[in-house]
Amino acid sequence: MVGKQGRVTGKIGPGLVGEVMVAVRGGVEAFYAHATVPDEEIPTGSIVIVVDYFPPRTVYVARALV
Amino acid sequence: MPTEYLVIGGAVLVALLVIIMLFKAVWRVAEPNEALIISGLGARGKTELTDSLGFKIVTGKGTSVLPGFQTARRLRLDSRAANLQVSCVTQQGIPVVVKGVVIYKVGDDLHSIANAARRFLDQQDSMNGAIHELFTGHLRSIIGNLTVEDLILNRERLTGETRASAADEMIKLGLIVDSLQIQEIDDETGYITNLGKPHAARIAASARIAEAQRDQEATEAEQIAAANKASAWRDSQIKQAAYQAEIDEAQARSRQAGPLSEASARQEVVVQETRAAELEAALAEQRLQAQVRKPADARAYETVTLSQAERDARIAQAEAEARETELRATAQASQVKQAAAAEAESVRLRGLAAAEATKATGLGDAEAAKARGLAAAEAAQAQGLAEAEAARAKGLAEAEAIRARAQALAENQEAVIAQQLAENWPKIVESGAKAFGNVDHMVVLNGAQGIEEMLAKALTLGGTGLGLARSLLNGATPNGTAANGTGPETNGKAVDPAP
């Protein structure tokens, strides 16, 4: 999971639980997402990279340097 | 030989069947939508994590399960739907009844499958009830954080709130929420209906406005088109009429050309004839002036002048005659007056003398007269009656004559009466004196004065005749009796007026 890129489908921000879609296990799955940098806001549609993965379905993401 | 082959073949077949049945009993395949949970001898899940699950999870492939030593259970990974119906209150405090559906499944990773297997493996059918209870609670908190407008419009917020409130618990249960859908919102207060009304009214108003404007534009366009059509038709009609009028005029002119030339020729003739007639009339007038009117004027002038002169002469003559008549009348009147005066004087004197004589003789004769008078009175009475008849008849005739004469001489009453009186004066006096002639013997009580009085009374009888005549003429009602005594008495002796 770590190092995979994903697409934000639910806004990530302080006090919110975001959602990212990540290609995994041959499909695309939704994971609950939080920002690595506190108080960072990542709007819907941004590309992010998974920095940390907490099973079963939580990831910490940062903005991908596209 | 064939029997051996048959036996061998049958044995082989049986062996194959046995092998297949054994394989079928041992080998289990997980379908794409399920996970095999294998527990028992040697079933240790090899995960990335250090500690073991205590059972093996197989997805998407086959594995051998030793009957008797291991058990294989299937966990369905299908998505499931749980219907929700929640009475709750929105952020604005508006009570709503929300009907929704939550679509969830068991997570595809081993951790989620392990969590879900531990919780739901034997009660997969009652999952929906648990999820329903769970999400009913969550939905209350979710909707309490939203406004009605968000609920309707803002899917982002709805899913965000759903994740925020339910994520951790779903992780605990090993489930994933694929979708949370609000199907129906029952709004008892009519908030949603009213929410739409301003917009609906605005849209309806703008629709009506647009319709009215388009209708107006269309009507205007139609009317303009109709007006243009009418004006074009009018112009065309006017032009046609003008051309038609020109055509008619030309035709009429051509039709009238013959009669017109004829008429103009005739007009020339008439003009010339008129000139000739005028000249003739002038000539006749000149001739009339010279031959008739001038002489007639001269004659008329002459006649007028002559008649004026004649009239003047007649007027002068009449004036002269009138003057002459007037003078003669005055002269006659004065003459009559003088004669009357003289006559009266002589009568008075004669009367006086006669009275004296009568007085002297009367005394002597009184006796004789008395006797004679008695006889004579008898006779005279008889005769008088007869004469009275005669006198009445005569008087009637004379009254007629007098009335005629009075009418004829009404203008000159005074003069005529005076003249008549003057003419008859001697007879009057004579008659007055005749009364005494019939008296043989008269006693006069107061001498000469008495006789004078008697005479005067007798004479005034004649004088009253004049007054009576005047009144008769003025009243114009003659009684047919002669006012004055006329004619001398035939009987009795006439008194000789002694001078």
PDB file of N, CA and C in Angstrom, chain B residues 285-334:
ATOM      1  N   GLU B 285     -84.629  99.306 -79.437  1.00  0.00           N
ATOM      2  CA  GLU B 285     -84.709 100.193 -78.268  1.00  0.00           C
ATOM      3  C   GLU B 285     -84.437 101.644 -78.671  1.00  0.00           C
ATOM      4  N   GLN B 286     -83.452 101.758 -79.521  1.00  0.00           N
ATOM      5  CA  GLN B 286     -83.143 103.120 -79.988  1.00  0.00           C
ATOM      6  C   GLN B 286     -84.361 103.715 -80.683  1.00  0.00           C
ATOM      7  N   ARG B 287     -84.967 102.857 -81.531  1.00  0.00           N
ATOM      8  CA  ARG B 287     -86.133 103.338 -82.272  1.00  0.00           C
ATOM      9  C   ARG B 287     -87.263 103.693 -81.315  1.00  0.00           C
ATOM     10  N   LEU B 288     -87.447 102.837 -80.338  1.00  0.00           N
ATOM     11  CA  LEU B 288     -88.493 103.085 -79.340  1.00  0.00           C
ATOM     12  C   LEU B 288     -88.221 104.397 -78.620  1.00  0.00           C
ATOM     13  N   GLN B 289     -86.967 104.555 -78.241  1.00  0.00           N
ATOM     14  CA  GLN B 289     -86.608 105.794 -77.548  1.00  0.00           C
ATOM     15  C   GLN B 289     -86.993 106.986 -78.386  1.00  0.00           C
ATOM     16  N   ALA B 290     -86.554 106.876 -79.652  1.00  0.00           N
ATOM     17  CA  ALA B 290     -86.732 108.056 -80.498  1.00  0.00           C
ATOM     18  C   ALA B 290     -88.212 108.276 -80.845  1.00  0.00           C
ATOM     19  N   GLN B 291     -88.950 107.191 -81.172  1.00  0.00           N
ATOM     20  CA  GLN B 291     -90.288 107.370 -81.750  1.00  0.00           C
ATOM     21  C   GLN B 291     -91.371 107.413 -80.701  1.00  0.00           C
ATOM     22  N   VAL B 292     -91.237 106.647 -79.662  1.00  0.00           N
ATOM     23  CA  VAL B 292     -92.380 106.512 -78.752  1.00  0.00           C
ATOM     24  C   VAL B 292     -92.122 107.227 -77.436  1.00  0.00           C
ATOM     25  N   ARG B 293     -90.976 106.916 -76.843  1.00  0.00           N
ATOM     26  CA  ARG B 293     -90.824 107.304 -75.460  1.00  0.00           C
ATOM     27  C   ARG B 293     -90.657 108.808 -75.322  1.00  0.00           C
ATOM     28  N   LYS B 294     -89.827 109.370 -76.196  1.00  0.00           N
ATOM     29  CA  LYS B 294     -89.600 110.821 -76.090  1.00  0.00           C
ATOM     30  C   LYS B 294     -90.904 111.578 -76.271  1.00  0.00           C
ATOM     31  N   PRO B 295     -91.688 111.278 -77.368  1.00  0.00           N
ATOM     32  CA  PRO B 295     -92.975 111.994 -77.518  1.00  0.00           C
ATOM     33  C   PRO B 295     -93.903 111.729 -76.352  1.00  0.00           C
ATOM     34  N   ALA B 296     -93.922 110.465 -75.910  1.00  0.00           N
ATOM     35  CA  ALA B 296     -94.822 110.152 -74.795  1.00  0.00           C
ATOM     36  C   ALA B 296     -94.437 110.967 -73.584  1.00  0.00           C
ATOM     37  N   ASP B 297     -93.102 111.058 -73.343  1.00  0.00           N
ATOM     38  CA  ASP B 297     -92.647 111.867 -72.209  1.00  0.00           C
ATOM     39  C   ASP B 297     -93.103 113.303 -72.367  1.00  0.00           C
ATOM     40  N   ALA B 298     -92.966 113.775 -73.578  1.00  0.00           N
ATOM     41  CA  ALA B 298     -93.363 115.182 -73.825  1.00  0.00           C
ATOM     42  C   ALA B 298     -94.843 115.341 -73.558  1.00  0.00           C
ATOM     43  N   ARG B 299     -95.636 114.369 -74.091  1.00  0.00           N
ATOM     44  CA  ARG B 299     -97.085 114.470 -73.892  1.00  0.00           C
ATOM     45  C   ARG B 299     -97.436 114.372 -72.425  1.00  0.00           C
ATOM     46  N   ALA B 300     -96.749 113.403 -71.756  1.00  0.00           N
ATOM     47  CA  ALA B 300     -97.060 113.234 -70.334  1.00  0.00           C
ATOM     48  C   ALA B 300     -96.751 114.517 -69.585  1.00  0.00           C
ATOM     49  N   TYR B 301     -95.611 115.106 -69.927  1.00  0.00           N
ATOM     50  CA  TYR B 301     -95.222 116.334 -69.241  1.00  0.00           C
ATOM     51  C   TYR B 301     -96.251 117.404 -69.468  1.00  0.00           C
ATOM     52  N   GLU B 302     -96.667 117.447 -70.752  1.00  0.00           N
ATOM     53  CA  GLU B 302     -97.644 118.466 -71.101  1.00  0.00           C
ATOM     54  C   GLU B 302     -98.926 118.241 -70.304  1.00  0.00           C
ATOM     55  N   THR B 303     -99.407 116.999 -70.293  1.00  0.00           N
ATOM     56  CA  THR B 303    -100.655 116.683 -69.592  1.00  0.00           C
ATOM     57  C   THR B 303    -100.540 117.021 -68.124  1.00  0.00           C
ATOM     58  N   VAL B 304     -99.412 116.575 -67.535  1.00  0.00           N
ATOM     59  CA  VAL B 304     -99.215 116.828 -66.108  1.00  0.00           C
ATOM     60  C   VAL B 304     -99.252 118.303 -65.831  1.00  0.00           C
ATOM     61  N   THR B 305     -98.537 119.049 -66.654  1.00  0.00           N
ATOM     62  CA  THR B 305     -98.467 120.496 -66.426  1.00  0.00           C
ATOM     63  C   THR B 305     -99.836 121.102 -66.561  1.00  0.00           C
ATOM     64  N   LEU B 306    -100.567 120.670 -67.633  1.00  0.00           N
ATOM     65  CA  LEU B 306    -101.899 121.236 -67.864  1.00  0.00           C
ATOM     66  C   LEU B 306    -102.819 120.901 -66.713  1.00  0.00           C
ATOM     67  N   SER B 307    -102.795 119.629 -66.298  1.00  0.00           N
ATOM     68  CA  SER B 307    -103.724 119.230 -65.224  1.00  0.00           C
ATOM     69  C   SER B 307    -103.373 119.944 -63.941  1.00  0.00           C
ATOM     70  N   GLN B 308    -102.061 120.146 -63.695  1.00  0.00           N
ATOM     71  CA  GLN B 308    -101.692 120.903 -62.502  1.00  0.00           C
ATOM     72  C   GLN B 308    -102.251 122.305 -62.553  1.00  0.00           C
ATOM     73  N   ALA B 309    -102.107 122.917 -63.720  1.00  0.00           N
ATOM     74  CA  ALA B 309    -102.596 124.290 -63.867  1.00  0.00           C
ATOM     75  C   ALA B 309    -104.101 124.308 -63.674  1.00  0.00           C
ATOM     76  N   GLU B 310    -104.777 123.309 -64.271  1.00  0.00           N
ATOM     77  CA  GLU B 310    -106.231 123.262 -64.168  1.00  0.00           C
ATOM     78  C   GLU B 310    -106.648 123.094 -62.724  1.00  0.00           C
ATOM     79  N   ARG B 311    -105.932 122.178 -62.051  1.00  0.00           N
ATOM     80  CA  ARG B 311    -106.255 121.914 -60.656  1.00  0.00           C
ATOM     81  C   ARG B 311    -106.077 123.181 -59.840  1.00  0.00           C
ATOM     82  N   ASP B 312    -104.968 123.866 -60.084  1.00  0.00           N
ATOM     83  CA  ASP B 312    -104.736 125.103 -59.335  1.00  0.00           C
ATOM     84  C   ASP B 312    -105.868 126.091 -59.582  1.00  0.00           C
ATOM     85  N   ALA B 313    -106.283 126.144 -60.845  1.00  0.00           N
ATOM     86  CA  ALA B 313    -107.349 127.092 -61.172  1.00  0.00           C
ATOM     87  C   ALA B 313    -108.621 126.703 -60.454  1.00  0.00           C
ATOM     88  N   ARG B 314    -108.927 125.379 -60.486  1.00  0.00           N
ATOM     89  CA  ARG B 314    -110.142 124.930 -59.809  1.00  0.00           C
ATOM     90  C   ARG B 314    -110.085 125.209 -58.338  1.00  0.00           C
ATOM     91  N   ILE B 315    -108.945 124.937 -57.739  1.00  0.00           N
ATOM     92  CA  ILE B 315    -108.800 125.182 -56.293  1.00  0.00           C
ATOM     93  C   ILE B 315    -109.039 126.630 -55.996  1.00  0.00           C
ATOM     94  N   ALA B 316    -108.427 127.500 -56.813  1.00  0.00           N
ATOM     95  CA  ALA B 316    -108.583 128.939 -56.580  1.00  0.00           C
ATOM     96  C   ALA B 316    -110.044 129.335 -56.699  1.00  0.00           C
ATOM     97  N   GLN B 317    -110.701 128.780 -57.750  1.00  0.00           N
ATOM     98  CA  GLN B 317    -112.104 129.111 -57.970  1.00  0.00           C
ATOM     99  C   GLN B 317    -112.934 128.652 -56.805  1.00  0.00           C
ATOM    100  N   ALA B 318    -112.686 127.400 -56.337  1.00  0.00           N
ATOM    101  CA  ALA B 318    -113.471 126.866 -55.232  1.00  0.00           C
ATOM    102  C   ALA B 318    -113.261 127.698 -53.998  1.00  0.00           C
ATOM    103  N   GLU B 319    -112.004 128.092 -53.783  1.00  0.00           N
ATOM    104  CA  GLU B 319    -111.745 128.930 -52.609  1.00  0.00           C
ATOM    105  C   GLU B 319    -112.511 130.219 -52.689  1.00  0.00           C
ATOM    106  N   ALA B 320    -112.504 130.794 -53.897  1.00  0.00           N
ATOM    107  CA  ALA B 320    -113.208 132.068 -54.078  1.00  0.00           C
ATOM    108  C   ALA B 320    -114.693 131.889 -53.836  1.00  0.00           C
ATOM    109  N   GLU B 321    -115.240 130.755 -54.379  1.00  0.00           N
ATOM    110  CA  GLU B 321    -116.677 130.526 -54.197  1.00  0.00           C
ATOM    111  C   GLU B 321    -117.001 130.319 -52.741  1.00  0.00           C
ATOM    112  N   ALA B 322    -116.152 129.568 -52.088  1.00  0.00           N
ATOM    113  CA  ALA B 322    -116.401 129.319 -50.672  1.00  0.00           C
ATOM    114  C   ALA B 322    -116.407 130.613 -49.905  1.00  0.00           C
ATOM    115  N   ARG B 323    -115.416 131.435 -50.213  1.00  0.00           N
ATOM    116  CA  ARG B 323    -115.331 132.738 -49.541  1.00  0.00           C
ATOM    117  C   ARG B 323    -116.605 133.518 -49.798  1.00  0.00           C
ATOM    118  N   GLU B 324    -117.003 133.474 -51.080  1.00  0.00           N
ATOM    119  CA  GLU B 324    -118.191 134.241 -51.475  1.00  0.00           C
ATOM    120  C   GLU B 324    -119.399 133.733 -50.718  1.00  0.00           C
ATOM    121  N   THR B 325    -119.594 132.444 -50.679  1.00  0.00           N
ATOM    122  CA  THR B 325    -120.719 131.837 -49.971  1.00  0.00           C
ATOM    123  C   THR B 325    -120.718 132.232 -48.527  1.00  0.00           C
ATOM    124  N   GLU B 326    -119.505 132.151 -47.956  1.00  0.00           N
ATOM    125  CA  GLU B 326    -119.373 132.497 -46.541  1.00  0.00           C
ATOM    126  C   GLU B 326    -119.835 133.912 -46.317  1.00  0.00           C
ATOM    127  N   LEU B 327    -119.309 134.802 -47.150  1.00  0.00           N
ATOM    128  CA  LEU B 327    -119.650 136.222 -46.980  1.00  0.00           C
ATOM    129  C   LEU B 327    -121.144 136.409 -47.157  1.00  0.00           C
ATOM    130  N   ARG B 328    -121.719 135.763 -48.225  1.00  0.00           N
ATOM    131  CA  ARG B 328    -123.132 135.919 -48.482  1.00  0.00           C
ATOM    132  C   ARG B 328    -123.940 135.412 -47.322  1.00  0.00           C
ATOM    133  N   ALA B 329    -123.525 134.258 -46.732  1.00  0.00           N
ATOM    134  CA  ALA B 329    -124.255 133.693 -45.605  1.00  0.00           C
ATOM    135  C   ALA B 329    -124.241 134.637 -44.441  1.00  0.00           C
ATOM    136  N   THR B 330    -123.063 135.225 -44.143  1.00  0.00           N
ATOM    137  CA  THR B 330    -122.999 136.160 -43.018  1.00  0.00           C
ATOM    138  C   THR B 330    -123.886 137.350 -43.295  1.00  0.00           C
ATOM    139  N   ALA B 331    -123.825 137.761 -44.529  1.00  0.00           N
ATOM    140  CA  ALA B 331    -124.657 138.940 -44.884  1.00  0.00           C
ATOM    141  C   ALA B 331    -126.111 138.616 -44.709  1.00  0.00           C
ATOM    142  N   GLN B 332    -126.499 137.439 -45.192  1.00  0.00           N
ATOM    143  CA  GLN B 332    -127.903 137.057 -45.060  1.00  0.00           C
ATOM    144  C   GLN B 332    -128.297 136.916 -43.623  1.00  0.00           C
ATOM    145  N   ALA B 333    -127.369 136.307 -42.843  1.00  0.00           N
ATOM    146  CA  ALA B 333    -127.697 136.118 -41.441  1.00  0.00           C
ATOM    147  C   ALA B 333    -127.949 137.453 -40.763  1.00  0.00           C
ATOM    148  N   SER B 334    -127.006 138.386 -41.017  1.00  0.00           N
ATOM    149  CA  SER B 334    -127.177 139.697 -40.366  1.00  0.00           C
ATOM    150  C   SER B 334    -128.450 140.338 -40.848  1.00  0.00           C
TER     151      SER B 334
END
